[in-house]
Amino acid sequence: MESNIDGFITYLRNTKKISENTEMSYRGDLMKAKRYMEEQGIRDVKKITSTNLNSYILHLEKNKFSTATISRNIASLKAFYSYLYKENIVRENAAETLRAPKIERKAPEILSVEETERLMEQPLGDNIKEIRDKAMLELLYATGIRVTELVSLKADDLNLKMGYIVCRDGERERVIPFGERAGEALARYLGEAREKMTSAAETEYLFVNCSGQAMSRQGFWKLVKLYAGKANITKDITPQTLRNSFVAHLLENGADWQTVLCRYKGYSPRI
C-alpha cells in the first residue's frame, strides 16, 4: 500500500501542484490508515473494501479523534481512492460511500485590542530571540497572513523601505503592506538579530531559529502559547487567533468587507 501512497503523492505534486504542508497532511492520513489495515492483516490495497474503510473510521471515532480530523482523513481517503480507480489500480472505489461527520462550528476566538496589545508587549527585546519573536508577531498581526506564509517568507520578499511583503502561493503572489510599528520591529530584527542567528548557516528565509535555519510552524506556535501565558490571556489562543483578531479589528475600525477579504484571503480587488 505504501508504494500506492507514494504514487498518489507524486501525482498530486506533479498535477495539482500541492504545497509541502498539504502533501505531508495527505501522507500522514494515508499512512495512518495503512497501519490500521496492516493490523487487520490487509497489506494489498486491492483487498480493502468499503467495510474495511468504514471500520477504520469507527476506529478513529472510538479513539476520540475530533470531527475535523476524521473529516480530513475521509477526504484524504476519497482523494486516494479516486486516484486508484482512475489509474485502474482498483476495480471499485471503496471510499465512495464514506460520509464525513457533521462538524459543529465554534465561533472563532478573538482577542480584544487590549489583549492583543498585551501579547505584542511580551517579547521585550532583551535578546536576539525576543527581537525576532516581536518582529514575527507584529508582522503576523499587521498583515493577517497565515503562519505558513509567515515562516515561508524569504528575505527578498521583504521591502522594508516601501513597507510591504510579497506572499507566494504556488504561481500566485500578492503584495501586502504593513504599518510603521511592524516596520520598526522588522528593522530592529534585521539590524540586530538576524545576522547573529545566521552566522553559522546561510539561509534565504527571513525568520530563522537559533541554528540559522527557517522557523517552523510548530516552533512559532509554541512561541505564541508562551507569550499568551505571560500576557495572562486565558483564551485558547493559536496563531489563527491572531488572523481572526486581525479581521475583527479591521472591521471594528471601519474597513469594508472587500478590503478585508483582499488582505485575509489574498483576493484581487474588483476595479
Short mmCIF file of C-alpha atoms in Angstrom, two decimals:
data_model
loop_
_atom_site.label_atom_id
_atom_site.label_comp_id
_atom_site.label_asym_id
_atom_site.label_seq_id
_atom_site.Cartn_x
_atom_site.Cartn_y
_atom_site.Cartn_z
CA MET A 1 0.00 0.00 0.00
CA GLU A 2 2.88 2.35 0.70
CA SER A 3 4.01 2.30 -2.94
CA ASN A 4 0.47 3.28 -3.95
CA ILE A 5 0.56 6.16 -1.47
CA ASP A 6 3.90 7.27 -2.92
CA GLY A 7 2.40 7.19 -6.41
CA PHE A 8 -0.59 9.21 -5.27
CA ILE A 9 1.59 11.88 -3.62
CA THR A 10 3.75 12.12 -6.74
CA TYR A 11 0.58 12.54 -8.82
CA LEU A 12 -0.66 15.35 -6.56
CA ARG A 13 2.74 17.05 -6.58
CA ASN A 14 3.05 16.96 -10.37
CA THR A 15 -0.54 17.62 -11.44
CA LYS A 16 -2.16 19.52 -8.59
CA LYS A 17 0.97 21.44 -7.52
CA ILE A 18 0.10 20.93 -3.85
CA SER A 19 2.13 22.61 -1.11
CA GLU A 20 4.57 20.72 1.08
CA ASN A 21 2.22 21.03 4.07
CA THR A 22 -0.71 19.61 2.10
CA GLU A 23 1.50 16.76 0.92
CA MET A 24 2.51 15.98 4.50
CA SER A 25 -1.13 16.04 5.58
CA TYR A 26 -2.21 13.57 2.87
CA ARG A 27 0.71 11.25 3.55
CA GLY A 28 0.15 11.31 7.31
CA ASP A 29 -3.55 10.46 6.97
CA LEU A 30 -2.95 7.64 4.49
CA MET A 31 -0.04 6.12 6.38
CA LYS A 32 -2.21 6.01 9.49
CA ALA A 33 -4.88 4.13 7.51
CA LYS A 34 -2.20 1.82 6.12
CA ARG A 35 -1.03 0.88 9.62
CA TYR A 36 -4.59 0.11 10.69
CA MET A 37 -5.18 -2.12 7.66
CA GLU A 38 -1.93 -4.00 8.30
CA GLU A 39 -3.05 -4.61 11.87
CA GLN A 40 -6.15 -6.24 10.35
CA GLY A 41 -3.92 -8.42 8.17
CA ILE A 42 -4.56 -6.45 4.95
CA ARG A 43 -1.50 -5.30 3.00
CA ASP A 44 -2.82 -5.15 -0.56
CA VAL A 45 -4.81 -2.03 -1.42
CA LYS A 46 -6.92 -4.12 -3.83
CA LYS A 47 -8.26 -6.18 -0.93
CA ILE A 48 -9.54 -3.21 1.06
CA THR A 49 -13.33 -2.96 0.95
CA SER A 50 -15.78 -0.24 1.89
CA THR A 51 -16.50 -2.22 5.05
CA ASN A 52 -12.80 -2.08 5.98
CA LEU A 53 -12.73 1.68 5.44
CA ASN A 54 -15.90 2.21 7.49
CA SER A 55 -14.36 0.08 10.23
CA TYR A 56 -11.32 2.36 10.17
CA ILE A 57 -13.49 5.48 10.54
CA LEU A 58 -15.27 3.86 13.52
CA HIS A 59 -11.82 3.14 14.96
CA LEU A 60 -10.97 6.86 14.74
CA GLU A 61 -14.26 7.79 16.41
CA LYS A 62 -13.74 5.30 19.25
CA ASN A 63 -10.27 6.73 19.84
CA LYS A 64 -11.80 10.19 20.33
CA PHE A 65 -10.33 11.87 17.25
CA SER A 66 -12.02 15.20 16.59
CA THR A 67 -14.73 15.52 13.94
CA ALA A 68 -12.49 17.82 11.95
CA THR A 69 -9.64 15.25 11.97
CA ILE A 70 -11.98 12.43 10.95
CA SER A 71 -13.43 14.56 8.15
CA ARG A 72 -9.93 15.32 6.88
CA ASN A 73 -9.00 11.63 6.94
CA ILE A 74 -12.12 10.78 4.96
CA ALA A 75 -11.29 13.48 2.41
CA SER A 76 -7.76 12.03 2.08
CA LEU A 77 -9.13 8.51 1.57
CA LYS A 78 -11.64 9.72 -1.02
CA ALA A 79 -8.94 11.53 -2.99
CA PHE A 80 -6.64 8.49 -2.74
CA TYR A 81 -9.27 6.03 -3.97
CA SER A 82 -10.39 8.34 -6.73
CA TYR A 83 -6.78 8.26 -7.94
CA LEU A 84 -6.55 4.44 -7.59
CA TYR A 85 -9.79 3.96 -9.52
CA LYS A 86 -8.80 6.43 -12.24
CA GLU A 87 -5.45 4.65 -12.67
CA ASN A 88 -7.18 1.22 -12.84
CA ILE A 89 -5.30 0.06 -9.75
CA VAL A 90 -8.59 -0.95 -8.10
CA ARG A 91 -11.81 -2.11 -9.75
CA GLU A 92 -14.14 -0.33 -7.33
CA ASN A 93 -13.92 2.92 -5.41
CA ALA A 94 -14.17 1.61 -1.84
CA ALA A 95 -14.20 5.13 -0.38
CA GLU A 96 -17.14 6.34 -2.46
CA THR A 97 -19.74 5.74 0.26
CA LEU A 98 -17.74 7.29 3.11
CA ARG A 99 -19.53 10.24 4.64
CA ALA A 100 -17.88 12.92 6.72
CA PRO A 101 -19.41 13.61 10.15
CA LYS A 102 -21.09 16.94 10.70
CA ILE A 103 -18.71 19.46 12.20
CA GLU A 104 -20.00 21.71 14.92
CA ARG A 105 -18.55 25.05 14.05
CA LYS A 106 -17.50 27.17 17.01
CA ALA A 107 -17.27 30.92 16.85
CA PRO A 108 -13.62 31.81 16.22
CA GLU A 109 -11.61 33.01 19.19
CA ILE A 110 -10.99 36.74 19.00
CA LEU A 111 -8.57 38.76 21.11
CA SER A 112 -9.65 42.18 22.23
CA VAL A 113 -7.47 45.12 21.23
CA GLU A 114 -6.24 45.29 24.83
CA GLU A 115 -5.34 41.57 24.85
CA THR A 116 -3.56 41.95 21.52
CA GLU A 117 -1.52 44.83 22.93
CA ARG A 118 -0.54 42.74 25.96
CA LEU A 119 0.54 39.89 23.71
CA MET A 120 2.64 42.16 21.50
CA GLU A 121 4.36 43.65 24.54
CA GLN A 122 5.61 40.30 25.86
CA PRO A 123 8.79 39.95 23.76
CA LEU A 124 10.75 42.70 25.48
CA GLY A 125 13.62 42.60 23.03
CA ASP A 126 16.21 41.84 25.72
CA ASN A 127 17.88 39.25 23.47
CA ILE A 128 18.00 38.31 19.80
CA LYS A 129 15.27 35.67 20.16
CA GLU A 130 12.84 38.19 21.63
CA ILE A 131 13.72 40.72 18.92
CA ARG A 132 12.86 38.06 16.31
CA ASP A 133 9.68 37.00 18.10
CA LYS A 134 8.40 40.57 18.32
CA ALA A 135 9.02 41.10 14.60
CA MET A 136 7.12 37.89 13.76
CA LEU A 137 4.15 38.71 15.99
CA GLU A 138 3.93 42.29 14.76
CA LEU A 139 4.13 41.26 11.09
CA LEU A 140 1.56 38.48 11.50
CA TYR A 141 -0.93 40.80 13.15
CA ALA A 142 -0.21 43.72 10.81
CA THR A 143 -0.81 41.70 7.63
CA GLY A 144 -3.20 38.87 8.56
CA ILE A 145 -1.12 36.33 6.65
CA ARG A 146 -1.12 32.63 7.51
CA VAL A 147 1.57 31.24 9.77
CA THR A 148 2.73 29.02 6.88
CA GLU A 149 3.20 32.14 4.78
CA LEU A 150 4.99 33.90 7.63
CA VAL A 151 7.61 31.18 8.14
CA SER A 152 7.97 30.71 4.36
CA LEU A 153 8.91 34.34 3.72
CA LYS A 154 12.29 34.82 2.11
CA ALA A 155 14.49 37.78 2.97
CA ASP A 156 13.97 39.06 -0.59
CA ASP A 157 10.17 39.04 -0.04
CA LEU A 158 10.51 41.96 2.36
CA ASN A 159 10.70 45.55 1.16
CA LEU A 160 11.36 47.42 4.37
CA LYS A 161 11.77 50.82 2.75
CA MET A 162 8.40 50.67 0.97
CA GLY A 163 6.70 48.78 3.81
CA TYR A 164 5.38 45.65 2.16
CA ILE A 165 5.94 41.90 1.84
CA VAL A 166 5.35 39.59 -1.12
CA CYS A 167 3.49 36.36 -0.31
CA ARG A 168 3.56 33.48 -2.76
CA ASP A 169 1.05 30.64 -3.02
CA GLY A 170 2.03 28.39 -5.90
CA GLU A 171 2.09 30.55 -9.01
CA ARG A 172 0.07 33.33 -7.37
CA GLU A 173 1.67 36.14 -5.44
CA ARG A 174 0.28 39.15 -3.61
CA VAL A 175 1.78 42.30 -2.19
CA ILE A 176 0.72 43.08 1.38
CA PRO A 177 1.56 46.37 3.13
CA PHE A 178 2.40 46.65 6.82
CA GLY A 179 2.46 49.63 9.14
CA GLU A 180 5.13 51.62 10.92
CA ARG A 181 5.02 49.51 14.08
CA ALA A 182 5.73 46.25 12.26
CA GLY A 183 8.34 48.05 10.17
CA GLU A 184 10.22 49.18 13.27
CA ALA A 185 10.20 45.65 14.72
CA LEU A 186 11.45 44.23 11.41
CA ALA A 187 14.18 46.86 11.09
CA ARG A 188 15.46 46.04 14.56
CA TYR A 189 15.37 42.29 13.80
CA LEU A 190 17.35 42.76 10.59
CA GLY A 191 19.78 45.18 12.17
CA GLU A 192 20.43 43.48 15.50
CA ALA A 193 19.37 39.83 15.42
CA ARG A 194 19.12 38.01 12.09
CA GLU A 195 22.79 38.23 11.14
CA LYS A 196 23.83 36.83 14.52
CA MET A 197 21.36 33.94 14.20
CA THR A 198 22.54 33.03 10.69
CA SER A 199 26.26 33.35 11.34
CA ALA A 200 26.69 29.56 11.37
CA ALA A 201 24.46 28.84 8.38
CA GLU A 202 23.35 30.53 5.19
CA THR A 203 19.62 30.69 4.57
CA GLU A 204 17.28 32.61 2.30
CA TYR A 205 14.45 32.61 4.82
CA LEU A 206 13.55 35.82 6.62
CA PHE A 207 12.83 34.33 10.04
CA VAL A 208 15.28 31.81 11.42
CA ASN A 209 15.78 29.76 14.57
CA CYS A 210 18.89 29.73 16.76
CA SER A 211 20.55 27.26 14.37
CA GLY A 212 20.16 29.66 11.47
CA GLN A 213 17.50 27.51 9.79
CA ALA A 214 13.96 28.52 8.82
CA MET A 215 11.48 28.79 11.67
CA SER A 216 8.85 26.03 11.71
CA ARG A 217 5.10 26.42 12.17
CA GLN A 218 5.29 24.30 15.31
CA GLY A 219 8.12 26.40 16.70
CA PHE A 220 6.20 29.61 16.17
CA TRP A 221 3.02 28.10 17.67
CA LYS A 222 4.96 27.32 20.85
CA LEU A 223 6.14 30.93 20.99
CA VAL A 224 2.58 32.23 20.69
CA LYS A 225 1.48 29.96 23.57
CA LEU A 226 4.45 31.10 25.64
CA TYR A 227 3.74 34.80 25.22
CA ALA A 228 -0.02 34.33 25.67
CA GLY A 229 0.73 32.75 29.05
CA LYS A 230 3.00 35.64 30.01
CA ALA A 231 0.25 38.07 28.98
CA ASN A 232 -2.26 36.23 31.21
CA ILE A 233 -4.53 35.53 28.23
CA THR A 234 -6.85 32.68 29.21
CA LYS A 235 -8.43 32.16 25.78
CA ASP A 236 -7.38 29.12 23.76
CA ILE A 237 -5.02 31.13 21.59
CA THR A 238 -3.36 29.83 18.42
CA PRO A 239 -1.64 31.63 15.54
CA GLN A 240 -5.05 31.53 13.79
CA THR A 241 -6.44 33.59 16.66
CA LEU A 242 -4.26 36.48 15.52
CA ARG A 243 -5.70 36.21 11.99
CA ASN A 244 -9.25 36.21 13.38
CA SER A 245 -8.42 39.20 15.57
CA PHE A 246 -6.84 40.99 12.60
CA VAL A 247 -10.12 40.73 10.67
CA ALA A 248 -12.29 41.72 13.63
CA HIS A 249 -10.17 44.76 14.43
CA LEU A 250 -10.12 45.90 10.79
CA LEU A 251 -13.92 45.76 10.68
CA GLU A 252 -14.23 47.50 14.05
CA ASN A 253 -12.15 50.34 12.62
CA GLY A 254 -14.42 50.78 9.63
CA ALA A 255 -12.76 48.68 6.92
CA ASP A 256 -15.15 47.33 4.28
CA TRP A 257 -15.52 43.60 3.63
CA GLN A 258 -13.85 43.78 0.20
CA THR A 259 -10.70 45.27 1.74
CA VAL A 260 -10.70 42.65 4.48
CA LEU A 261 -11.09 39.77 2.01
CA CYS A 262 -8.30 41.12 -0.16
CA ARG A 263 -5.95 41.14 2.83
CA TYR A 264 -7.17 37.95 4.54
CA LYS A 265 -7.77 35.64 1.58
CA GLY A 266 -5.45 37.18 -0.97
CA TYR A 267 -8.28 38.07 -3.37
CA SER A 268 -7.73 40.70 -6.00
CA PRO A 269 -9.93 43.77 -5.52
CA ARG A 270 -12.53 44.49 -8.15
CA ILE A 271 -11.95 47.60 -10.21
#
